[in-house]
Short mmCIF file of C-alpha atoms and ligand atoms in Angstrom, two decimals:
data_model
loop_
_atom_site.label_atom_id
_atom_site.label_comp_id
_atom_site.label_asym_id
_atom_site.label_seq_id
_atom_site.Cartn_x
_atom_site.Cartn_y
_atom_site.Cartn_z
CA MET A 97 0.13 -0.10 -0.53
CA VAL A 98 0.85 3.57 -0.65
CA ALA A 99 0.06 6.54 0.78
CA ARG A 100 0.71 9.53 -1.14
CA ILE A 101 0.39 14.07 -1.30
CA THR A 102 1.45 16.26 -2.74
CA THR A 103 4.10 19.08 -1.12
CA PHE A 104 5.53 21.54 -4.16
CA ALA A 105 9.38 22.25 -5.10
CA PHE A 106 10.28 25.33 -6.26
CA GLU A 107 11.92 27.31 -8.66
CA GLY A 108 12.84 30.37 -8.70
CA ILE A 109 9.11 32.10 -7.16
CA ALA A 110 7.27 29.12 -9.02
CA ALA A 111 6.48 26.00 -7.11
CA ASN A 112 6.45 22.80 -9.19
CA PRO A 113 3.77 20.23 -8.10
CA VAL A 114 5.58 17.02 -6.17
CA ASP A 115 4.26 13.53 -5.21
CA VAL A 116 5.05 12.42 -2.04
CA GLN A 117 4.38 8.50 -2.21
CA VAL A 118 5.69 6.65 1.84
CA HIS A 119 4.94 3.02 1.03
CA MET A 120 5.93 0.65 3.77
CA VAL A 121 6.89 -3.28 3.40
CA GLY A 122 7.74 -5.26 5.73
CA GLY A 123 11.59 -6.78 6.43
CA LYS A 124 14.15 -7.84 8.20
CA GLN A 125 15.66 -4.55 9.54
CA PRO A 126 13.31 -1.72 9.84
CA ILE A 127 14.77 1.05 7.26
CA PHE A 128 13.18 4.45 6.88
CA THR A 129 14.67 5.85 2.89
CA ILE A 130 14.22 9.15 1.01
CA VAL A 131 14.88 7.97 -1.99
CA GLY A 132 13.82 10.97 -5.59
CA LEU A 133 17.24 13.61 -5.70
CA PRO A 134 16.15 14.86 -1.66
CA ASP A 135 19.86 17.51 -1.62
CA LYS A 136 20.85 17.10 2.22
CA ALA A 137 17.76 18.82 4.28
CA VAL A 138 14.97 16.49 3.32
CA ALA A 139 17.75 13.38 4.27
CA GLU A 140 17.44 14.78 6.60
CA SER A 141 13.26 14.30 7.03
CA ARG A 142 14.07 10.94 8.76
CA GLU A 143 15.72 11.97 11.92
CA ARG A 144 12.86 14.92 12.23
CA VAL A 145 9.50 12.21 11.03
CA ARG A 146 11.33 9.85 13.67
CA ALA A 147 11.95 12.22 16.95
CA ALA A 148 8.34 14.18 16.15
CA PHE A 149 6.60 10.85 16.05
CA SER A 150 7.74 9.71 19.80
CA ALA A 151 7.30 13.28 21.22
CA ILE A 152 3.28 12.85 20.71
CA GLY A 153 3.33 9.42 21.80
CA LEU A 154 3.83 6.85 18.69
CA ALA A 155 7.40 4.81 17.04
CA LEU A 156 7.62 4.78 13.79
CA PRO A 157 7.61 1.05 12.95
CA PRO A 158 10.39 -1.71 12.34
CA LYS A 159 9.42 -2.53 8.73
CA ARG A 160 11.00 -0.92 5.82
CA ILE A 161 9.87 2.52 5.36
CA THR A 162 9.59 4.20 1.51
CA VAL A 163 9.37 7.74 0.82
CA ASN A 164 9.65 8.23 -2.55
CA LEU A 165 9.41 12.49 -4.43
CA ALA A 166 8.28 12.14 -7.67
CA PRO A 167 8.85 13.59 -10.78
CA ALA A 168 12.85 11.57 -9.12
CA ASP A 169 14.65 14.81 -11.55
CA LEU A 170 13.32 17.41 -10.02
CA PRO A 171 15.99 18.15 -7.35
CA LYS A 172 14.43 19.06 -4.09
CA GLU A 173 15.56 21.51 -1.45
CA GLY A 174 14.89 22.42 2.17
CA SER A 175 13.29 21.42 4.87
CA HIS A 176 9.38 22.19 4.11
CA TYR A 177 9.11 17.89 2.96
CA ASP A 178 9.08 16.90 7.01
CA LEU A 179 4.78 17.64 7.03
CA PRO A 180 3.94 15.87 3.83
CA ILE A 181 6.50 12.61 4.65
CA ALA A 182 5.21 12.20 8.61
CA LEU A 183 1.54 12.92 7.45
CA GLY A 184 1.82 10.61 4.55
CA ALA A 185 3.68 7.96 7.92
CA LEU A 186 0.55 8.78 9.59
CA ALA A 187 -1.53 7.26 6.68
CA ILE A 188 -0.01 4.10 6.61
CA MET A 189 0.36 3.22 10.08
CA GLY A 190 -3.53 3.66 9.49
CA ILE A 191 -3.33 6.54 12.27
CA LEU A 192 -5.19 8.13 9.76
CA SER A 193 -7.67 7.06 7.18
CA PRO A 194 -7.06 6.03 3.56
CA ASP A 195 -8.51 9.07 2.08
CA ALA A 196 -7.40 11.88 4.42
CA LEU A 197 -5.62 12.95 3.04
CA ASP A 198 -6.74 13.09 -0.25
CA GLY A 199 -7.21 16.46 -1.85
CA HIS A 200 -4.69 18.00 0.71
CA ALA A 201 -0.99 19.83 -0.09
CA ALA A 202 1.55 19.78 2.43
CA ILE A 203 4.17 22.11 3.43
CA GLY A 204 6.10 22.57 7.37
CA GLU A 205 9.93 21.78 8.99
CA LEU A 206 8.57 19.53 11.88
CA SER A 207 10.90 20.06 15.30
CA LEU A 208 11.90 17.58 17.97
CA ASP A 209 8.84 17.98 19.70
CA GLY A 210 5.98 17.84 17.34
CA ARG A 211 5.42 21.63 16.46
CA ILE A 212 5.71 22.47 12.91
CA GLU A 213 7.87 25.55 12.31
CA ALA A 214 7.34 28.06 10.00
CA THR A 215 8.07 27.27 5.84
CA VAL A 216 9.54 29.62 2.92
CA GLY A 217 8.00 29.44 -0.27
CA VAL A 218 4.04 28.89 1.76
CA LEU A 219 2.52 31.76 -0.15
CA PRO A 220 3.46 30.74 -3.69
CA ALA A 221 2.42 26.83 -2.14
CA ALA A 222 -1.23 28.32 -1.27
CA MET A 223 -1.52 29.49 -4.85
CA GLN A 224 -0.30 26.59 -6.18
CA ALA A 225 -2.20 24.01 -5.07
CA LEU A 226 -5.65 27.38 -5.93
CA ASP A 227 -4.68 26.54 -8.74
CA MET A 228 -4.48 22.44 -8.31
CA ASP A 229 -7.76 22.42 -6.33
CA LEU A 230 -5.94 21.32 -3.06
CA ARG A 231 -6.82 22.23 0.09
CA LEU A 232 -2.65 23.18 1.57
CA ILE A 233 -1.62 22.05 5.50
CA CYS A 234 0.68 24.79 6.71
CA PRO A 235 2.42 25.66 9.52
CA GLU A 236 0.40 27.56 11.95
CA ILE A 237 2.09 31.06 11.71
CA CYS A 238 2.34 31.06 7.87
CA GLY A 239 -0.99 30.67 8.06
CA PRO A 240 -2.10 34.28 7.62
CA GLU A 241 0.44 34.64 4.47
CA ALA A 242 -1.70 31.27 2.87
CA ALA A 243 -5.26 32.65 3.49
CA TRP A 244 -4.46 35.21 0.93
CA ALA A 245 -3.51 32.51 -2.22
CA GLY A 246 -7.78 31.91 -0.83
CA ASP A 247 -10.14 30.06 1.17
CA GLY A 248 -10.11 26.81 3.01
CA ASN A 249 -6.08 26.60 3.83
CA LEU A 250 -5.42 24.54 6.88
CA ALA A 251 -2.63 25.98 9.40
CA ALA A 252 -1.04 23.74 11.80
CA PRO A 253 0.89 24.26 15.22
CA ASN A 254 1.71 21.00 15.45
CA LEU A 255 0.92 17.16 14.37
CA LEU A 256 -1.45 16.49 17.12
CA SER A 257 -3.54 19.25 15.90
CA LEU A 258 -3.09 17.48 12.52
CA ILE A 259 -4.38 13.33 13.79
CA ASN A 260 -7.54 15.21 16.04
CA HIS A 261 -8.25 17.39 12.69
CA PHE A 262 -8.86 14.34 10.25
CA CYS A 263 -10.20 12.17 13.55
CA GLY A 264 -12.81 14.73 13.94
CA ARG A 265 -12.24 15.37 16.45
CA THR A 266 -10.64 19.56 16.49
CA PRO A 267 -11.43 21.18 13.25
CA LEU A 268 -8.63 23.23 11.94
CA SER A 269 -8.55 25.90 9.93
CA CYS A 270 -7.05 29.07 9.33
CA PRO A 271 -6.53 32.48 10.44
CA PRO A 272 -7.28 35.40 7.78
CA PRO A 273 -4.41 36.92 5.95
CA GLY A 274 -3.00 39.39 7.15
CA GLU A 275 -1.09 42.90 6.60
CA LEU A 276 1.15 45.22 8.01
CA ALA A 277 0.59 48.35 8.91
CA ALA A 278 1.88 51.38 7.44
CA PRO A 279 4.06 53.04 9.65
CA THR A 280 2.87 55.95 11.66
CA ASP A 281 6.08 57.81 11.01
CA PRO A 282 6.86 57.18 6.64
CA LEU A 283 9.50 59.14 5.52
CA ASP A 284 8.59 62.71 4.19
CA LEU A 285 9.51 65.17 1.37
CA ARG A 286 8.73 67.38 4.34
CA ASP A 287 12.47 66.58 6.51
CA VAL A 288 14.13 67.46 3.54
CA LYS A 289 14.74 71.69 3.02
CA GLY A 290 15.53 73.77 -0.16
CA GLN A 291 17.02 71.37 -3.78
CA ASP A 292 13.31 72.81 -5.52
CA GLY A 293 14.58 70.99 -8.65
CA ALA A 294 15.79 67.14 -7.09
CA LYS A 295 11.96 67.05 -5.70
CA ARG A 296 10.66 67.85 -9.08
CA VAL A 297 12.97 65.24 -11.07
CA LEU A 298 12.13 62.89 -8.65
CA GLU A 299 8.42 63.42 -8.37
CA ILE A 300 8.84 62.73 -12.14
CA ALA A 301 10.92 59.76 -12.44
CA ALA A 302 7.96 58.84 -9.41
CA ALA A 303 5.60 59.62 -12.26
CA GLY A 304 6.40 57.89 -15.53
CA GLY A 305 8.40 54.94 -13.30
CA HIS A 306 12.32 56.38 -15.21
CA ASN A 307 16.14 55.38 -13.69
CA LEU A 308 17.16 58.86 -12.33
CA LEU A 309 21.39 59.39 -11.18
CA PHE A 310 21.60 61.93 -8.47
CA CYS A 311 24.78 63.58 -8.95
CA GLY A 312 26.17 65.60 -5.72
CA PRO A 313 28.28 66.54 -3.56
CA PRO A 314 28.41 65.10 0.33
CA GLY A 315 25.54 66.45 2.36
CA SER A 316 24.21 67.72 -1.05
CA GLY A 317 20.53 65.06 0.58
CA LYS A 318 20.86 62.87 -2.61
CA SER A 319 19.68 59.78 -0.60
CA MET A 320 17.32 61.64 1.40
CA LEU A 321 15.49 62.31 -1.73
CA ALA A 322 16.00 58.67 -3.37
CA LYS A 323 13.96 57.23 0.21
CA ARG A 324 11.93 59.49 -0.09
CA LEU A 325 10.51 58.21 -3.77
CA PRO A 326 8.65 54.64 -2.30
CA GLY A 327 6.53 58.15 -0.47
CA LEU A 328 5.26 59.62 -3.62
CA LEU A 329 4.79 56.00 -5.32
CA PRO A 330 0.94 53.91 -5.64
CA ASP A 331 -0.07 51.27 -2.72
CA LEU A 332 0.79 47.46 -4.46
CA SER A 333 -1.94 46.69 -6.94
CA ALA A 334 -3.67 43.63 -6.19
CA HIS A 335 -1.82 41.39 -8.58
CA GLU A 336 1.74 44.00 -7.45
CA LEU A 337 1.69 43.55 -4.41
CA LEU A 338 0.88 38.88 -4.99
CA GLU A 339 3.90 38.86 -6.81
CA ALA A 340 6.41 40.64 -4.98
CA SER A 341 5.43 39.19 -2.01
CA GLN A 342 5.90 35.36 -3.44
CA ILE A 343 9.57 36.55 -4.22
CA GLN A 344 10.22 37.40 0.27
CA SER A 345 7.79 34.67 0.66
CA VAL A 346 10.64 32.43 -1.34
CA ALA A 347 13.18 34.07 -0.21
CA GLY A 348 12.31 34.34 3.76
CA LEU A 349 11.55 37.27 4.74
CA LEU A 350 8.03 37.49 5.88
CA GLU A 351 7.75 38.19 9.32
CA ARG A 352 4.55 35.62 10.46
CA GLY A 353 3.30 35.59 7.30
CA GLN A 354 2.75 39.25 6.62
CA LEU A 355 2.34 40.86 3.45
CA SER A 356 2.90 45.05 3.05
CA ARG A 357 0.93 46.94 0.33
CA ALA A 358 4.15 49.69 0.43
CA ARG A 359 6.08 49.43 -2.59
CA PRO A 360 9.49 47.50 -1.65
CA PHE A 361 12.79 49.60 -1.47
CA ARG A 362 16.02 47.78 -1.61
CA ALA A 363 19.69 50.07 -0.42
CA PRO A 364 21.95 47.47 -0.77
CA HIS A 365 24.81 47.83 0.14
CA HIS A 366 27.69 48.88 -2.74
CA SER A 367 30.50 46.10 -1.00
CA ALA A 368 27.70 43.42 -1.55
CA SER A 369 28.05 40.47 -3.31
CA MET A 370 26.80 39.42 -7.58
CA ALA A 371 25.01 36.56 -5.68
CA ALA A 372 23.66 39.16 -2.89
CA LEU A 373 22.28 41.50 -5.10
CA VAL A 374 21.28 39.88 -8.58
CA GLY A 375 20.46 36.74 -7.02
CA GLY A 376 22.06 32.20 -6.64
CA GLY A 377 24.66 31.51 -4.60
CA ILE A 378 24.85 27.82 -3.30
CA ARG A 379 20.98 28.12 -1.86
CA ALA A 380 19.06 29.67 -4.66
CA ARG A 381 18.11 33.21 -3.98
CA PRO A 382 16.21 36.04 -4.88
CA GLY A 383 18.96 38.29 -4.90
CA GLU A 384 18.07 42.33 -4.09
CA ILE A 385 16.77 43.03 -7.47
CA SER A 386 14.69 40.62 -7.31
CA LEU A 387 12.89 42.07 -3.89
CA ALA A 388 12.81 45.08 -5.50
CA HIS A 389 10.41 43.58 -7.46
CA HIS A 390 7.60 46.27 -8.63
CA GLY A 391 8.96 48.07 -5.72
CA VAL A 392 12.79 50.41 -6.04
CA LEU A 393 16.59 49.86 -6.17
CA PHE A 394 18.80 52.40 -4.01
CA LEU A 395 22.48 52.37 -5.57
CA ASP A 396 24.02 54.62 -3.21
CA GLU A 397 27.92 55.63 -4.20
CA LEU A 398 26.53 53.89 -7.64
CA PRO A 399 29.91 54.17 -8.55
CA GLU A 400 32.05 52.24 -6.07
CA PHE A 401 29.56 48.73 -7.53
CA SER A 402 31.97 46.58 -8.65
CA GLY A 403 31.58 47.13 -13.35
CA GLN A 404 31.17 43.39 -13.29
CA VAL A 405 27.81 43.23 -10.84
CA LEU A 406 26.45 47.30 -12.29
CA ASP A 407 26.77 45.22 -15.64
CA SER A 408 25.13 41.75 -14.35
CA LEU A 409 21.83 44.90 -13.40
CA ARG A 410 21.99 46.50 -18.00
CA GLN A 411 19.35 42.79 -18.68
CA PRO A 412 17.46 42.89 -15.50
CA LEU A 413 17.04 46.86 -16.23
CA GLU A 414 15.08 45.94 -20.14
CA ASP A 415 13.28 42.72 -19.23
CA GLY A 416 12.58 43.30 -16.33
CA GLU A 417 14.13 38.55 -14.60
CA VAL A 418 16.26 37.53 -13.98
CA THR A 419 17.63 34.57 -14.83
CA ILE A 420 20.06 32.68 -12.78
CA SER A 421 22.57 29.73 -13.58
CA ARG A 422 22.31 26.86 -11.62
CA ALA A 423 24.43 23.41 -11.52
CA ASN A 424 22.15 22.12 -14.95
CA ARG A 425 19.40 24.17 -14.96
CA HIS A 426 17.93 27.56 -15.29
CA VAL A 427 15.95 29.36 -12.65
CA LYS A 428 14.29 33.42 -13.35
CA TYR A 429 12.82 35.44 -10.69
CA PRO A 430 11.19 38.88 -11.64
CA ALA A 431 13.33 42.11 -11.16
CA ARG A 432 10.78 44.96 -12.08
CA PHE A 433 12.08 47.70 -10.19
CA GLN A 434 13.15 51.37 -10.81
CA LEU A 435 16.74 52.11 -10.06
CA ILE A 436 17.26 55.08 -8.33
CA ALA A 437 21.46 56.08 -7.36
CA ALA A 438 23.34 58.24 -6.04
CA MET A 439 26.90 59.47 -6.81
CA ASN A 440 30.06 61.74 -5.75
CA PRO A 441 31.14 64.12 -8.58
CA CYS A 442 34.92 62.58 -7.72
CA ARG A 443 35.73 59.93 -5.26
CA CYS A 444 37.23 62.74 -2.45
CA GLY A 445 33.74 64.07 -2.78
CA GLY A 446 34.08 67.09 -4.85
CA GLY A 447 31.74 69.32 -2.93
CA ALA A 448 32.51 73.30 -2.15
CA GLY A 449 34.23 74.71 0.58
CA GLU A 450 36.74 72.32 3.51
CA GLY A 451 35.58 69.86 1.19
CA GLN A 452 36.35 71.02 -2.92
CA CYS A 453 38.30 68.11 -4.05
CA ARG A 454 41.79 69.82 -4.54
CA ARG A 455 42.46 66.95 -8.12
CA GLY A 456 40.87 69.33 -10.35
CA PRO A 457 38.91 67.00 -13.67
CA ARG A 458 40.88 64.73 -13.32
CA CYS A 459 39.77 63.18 -10.28
CA ALA A 460 35.54 63.49 -11.79
CA GLN A 461 36.78 62.06 -14.89
CA GLN A 462 38.14 58.86 -13.99
CA TYR A 463 35.37 58.30 -10.70
CA GLN A 464 32.80 58.91 -13.46
CA ALA A 465 34.46 57.05 -16.20
CA ARG A 466 34.31 54.27 -13.71
CA LEU A 467 30.53 53.64 -14.89
CA SER A 468 30.57 52.00 -18.45
CA GLY A 469 28.81 53.70 -21.74
CA PRO A 470 26.17 50.72 -21.85
CA PHE A 471 24.82 50.93 -18.23
CA ILE A 472 24.91 55.09 -18.33
CA ASP A 473 22.73 54.49 -20.93
CA ARG A 474 19.21 52.64 -18.92
CA ILE A 475 19.37 55.17 -16.92
CA ASP A 476 17.17 58.62 -18.39
CA LEU A 477 17.30 60.74 -15.60
CA PHE A 478 21.21 62.70 -14.08
CA TYR A 479 20.14 65.63 -11.58
CA ASP A 480 22.72 67.78 -10.07
CA THR A 481 22.15 68.38 -6.40
CA PRO A 482 23.95 72.03 -5.29
CA ALA A 483 24.96 71.42 -1.50
CA VAL A 484 22.93 72.77 1.00
CA THR A 485 23.86 76.07 2.04
CA ALA A 486 23.41 76.89 5.71
CA VAL A 487 20.53 79.57 3.99
CA ASP A 488 18.46 75.81 3.00
CA LEU A 489 19.02 74.71 6.76
CA ALA A 490 17.33 78.61 7.94
CA LEU A 491 14.43 78.05 5.57
CA PRO A 492 11.23 77.23 7.08
CA PRO A 493 10.28 73.66 6.55
CA PRO A 494 8.47 73.16 2.76
CA ALA A 495 4.04 73.80 2.71
CA GLU A 496 4.71 71.43 -0.01
CA GLY A 497 5.04 67.47 1.20
CA SER A 498 4.94 63.69 -0.11
CA ALA A 499 1.29 63.42 -0.21
CA ASP A 500 0.93 66.09 -2.00
CA VAL A 501 2.63 65.32 -5.24
CA ALA A 502 2.61 61.27 -4.55
CA VAL A 503 -0.94 63.41 -5.84
CA ARG A 504 0.43 64.89 -8.72
CA VAL A 505 1.95 61.24 -9.56
CA CYS A 506 -1.30 59.09 -9.02
CA ALA A 507 -3.21 61.42 -11.07
CA ALA A 508 0.08 61.75 -14.20
CA ARG A 509 0.21 57.52 -13.97
CA GLN A 510 -4.17 57.01 -14.12
CA ARG A 511 -3.27 58.86 -17.36
CA GLN A 512 -0.54 56.44 -18.39
CA ALA A 513 -3.08 52.94 -17.81
CA GLU A 514 -5.82 54.56 -19.50
CA ARG A 515 -3.47 55.47 -22.63
CA TYR A 516 -2.21 51.86 -22.54
CA ALA A 517 -4.40 50.40 -21.15
CA ASP A 518 -4.46 48.01 -24.28
CA THR A 519 -0.70 46.21 -24.04
CA ILE A 520 -0.51 46.69 -20.42
CA SER A 521 1.39 43.39 -19.68
CA THR A 522 4.48 41.87 -17.14
CA ALA A 523 6.13 43.69 -19.91
CA HIS A 524 4.66 47.06 -19.48
CA ARG A 525 3.63 49.10 -16.74
CA GLY A 526 1.65 51.41 -18.37
CA LEU A 527 4.25 53.72 -17.86
CA ASN A 528 5.80 56.11 -20.13
CA VAL A 529 9.01 54.40 -18.65
CA ASP A 530 7.65 51.04 -21.21
CA ALA A 531 6.34 53.11 -24.06
CA THR A 532 7.54 51.27 -27.57
CA GLY A 533 8.66 52.77 -30.71
CA PRO A 534 5.81 53.32 -31.86
CA GLU A 535 3.51 53.80 -28.70
CA LEU A 536 6.04 56.72 -28.47
CA GLU A 537 5.13 58.01 -32.32
CA SER A 538 1.60 57.98 -31.75
CA TYR A 539 1.57 59.81 -28.41
CA ALA A 540 5.10 61.65 -27.97
CA MET A 541 5.08 63.72 -30.67
CA PRO A 542 6.40 67.03 -29.75
CA ASP A 543 4.25 70.14 -31.14
CA ALA A 544 5.93 71.77 -34.61
CA SER A 545 8.43 74.28 -32.00
CA GLY A 546 8.50 71.00 -29.81
CA GLN A 547 10.11 68.88 -33.21
CA ARG A 548 12.41 71.50 -34.25
CA LEU A 549 14.22 71.65 -30.91
CA ILE A 550 14.06 67.48 -30.45
CA ALA A 551 16.04 67.80 -33.68
CA ASP A 552 18.46 70.62 -33.06
CA ALA A 553 18.97 69.19 -29.34
CA ALA A 554 20.19 65.00 -31.86
CA ALA A 555 22.62 67.06 -33.58
CA LYS A 556 24.32 69.34 -31.47
CA PHE A 557 24.19 66.43 -29.13
CA LYS A 558 24.53 63.57 -31.91
CA LEU A 559 21.22 61.88 -29.85
CA SER A 560 22.18 57.76 -29.70
CA ALA A 561 18.01 56.33 -30.46
CA ARG A 562 17.49 55.13 -27.56
CA SER A 563 18.77 58.18 -25.96
CA TYR A 564 16.38 60.60 -28.21
CA HIS A 565 13.47 57.81 -27.27
CA ARG A 566 14.19 57.88 -23.69
CA VAL A 567 14.35 61.52 -23.61
CA LEU A 568 10.38 61.32 -25.63
CA LYS A 569 9.34 59.08 -22.09
CA VAL A 570 10.74 61.85 -20.27
CA ALA A 571 8.91 64.64 -21.68
CA ARG A 572 5.43 62.64 -22.33
CA THR A 573 5.71 62.58 -18.52
CA ILE A 574 6.25 65.89 -17.75
CA ALA A 575 2.50 66.97 -20.01
CA ASP A 576 0.73 64.30 -17.58
CA LEU A 577 1.98 65.52 -14.82
CA GLU A 578 0.77 68.78 -16.40
CA ALA A 579 -2.71 66.99 -17.99
CA CYS A 580 -1.11 67.66 -21.76
CA HIS A 581 -2.78 65.96 -23.76
CA GLN A 582 -0.12 67.62 -26.27
CA VAL A 583 3.36 67.30 -25.46
CA ARG A 584 5.35 71.04 -26.06
CA ARG A 585 9.03 72.22 -26.78
CA VAL A 586 8.41 73.56 -23.03
CA HIS A 587 8.58 69.50 -21.82
CA ILE A 588 11.00 68.68 -24.67
CA ALA A 589 13.53 71.62 -22.79
CA GLU A 590 13.03 70.53 -19.49
CA ALA A 591 13.05 67.52 -21.04
CA LEU A 592 16.62 67.72 -21.89
CA SER A 593 17.76 70.20 -19.22
CA TYR A 594 18.02 65.82 -17.00
CA ARG A 595 20.30 64.94 -19.83
CA ARG A 596 23.75 63.39 -18.66
CA ARG A 597 26.06 66.15 -19.58
CA THR A 598 28.72 64.34 -20.97
CA TRP A 599 31.39 63.57 -18.81
CA GLU A 600 33.48 65.52 -20.77
CA GLU A 601 31.80 68.10 -20.73
CA THR A 602 31.33 68.15 -16.67
CA GLY A 603 35.54 68.43 -16.67
CA THR A 604 35.33 71.28 -19.15
CA ALA A 605 32.93 73.11 -17.18
CA GLN A 606 35.11 72.85 -13.31
CA ALA A 607 37.91 73.30 -15.93
CA GLY A 608 36.75 76.72 -16.81
CA ALA A 609 35.37 77.68 -13.11
CA LEU A 610 39.07 76.34 -12.17
CA ALA A 611 40.35 79.32 -13.89
CA GLN A 612 38.81 81.40 -12.75
ZN1 ZN B 892 38.18 64.72 -5.88
#
């Protein structure tokens, strides 16, 4: 006789169904084996199941027990196979009725005293179970997470409670969906004095989903501004919430199964390894760029990141997903994030006054040259944040806060969502930043005077086709913020002002300033 129950093997955020088959025959010696490509954590399941059984006064029969995890060619990793294996064993021992497990799936790790411990991936598992018309049995602490997928799941604190449930003594249920309360004291743009220009460009970035680079001396408020970007963005939609939370679930970051509607904001340190940033490692885990999916990735001190790491961001910035090669297979994680970066003008800071760089424009050129052209090409908005002066600090707090800006951002995004309603997909979020060439031709062609301006600029600055499109996208967003149907000359002019001045130009400007 064979007892079976479904569980899941995770590949990226996909939960692939695995059939756990428990088989028992009489034999001379008691043996407990697990087959079907288990890793070490799965193989150790035997010991945890044995101990958990003895904690509730049960003993595995002295027979030959074989657990098969099918399909056999799919690698099985992690400790969440404990619970389905234990349930299969209970059924084969006759403690649960033979058909009790029909229509169920299970994931959970067992502790030695029979408790069911939290495990990663409950949300994607619950969603896949729902698709397959199965009820998921999960750890009690993960119940609020499983409930997001749908009703009917079971959250169990320990093995004994499951036995009581299946014997009809104390039926289990699932708690309601858990939601993380919004912070009571969110970061606000009011905290930043002065820097009106930087706030304007932050608003444009928020409205159109554009990538942005702040360059300025230390203390000019670059990180303060960047950290306030999520506060300008609308909450995650229901679909985005589930997608972003599945990644956090697989990464084990959903505390007590609670989901948050706020946009993710990830700020990895510049010493972060490739695996930490893009994902992978010995046990495949989503990287920072995937944890920033549908949110913001903030890279402070941009040129300090290794060139190899930055170049590995190019493909996800285009495709919105990252592919990680493992031993003999590829794992994909979603990674559609908005990039905001900050840097000092040169290695020594480059500020005016006390911190001023004494090594002239060459220092800045060398520092800026650490960023590769193809990487820089993916940034739409460049802004030089001036040093904050004593006069700025003496100003009263600005009248306008994040909530006011967020209203305008929301209205501009609404206009974009209506415009791209027919083309919205995983590759196109309905934002100007994702607009295709033909879309730009239909929606972002400026008036005659604007066309002359962009043609002049294209000739003078030798704009590449990609840069030309970027200017149009940004101009379209600026027009959307003003509720303008037509992109005008003034919008093109502002968009051009956020283009990167070539490093040579910056160098010349600084050399000129030094000569005076
Ligand atoms: Zn310097």
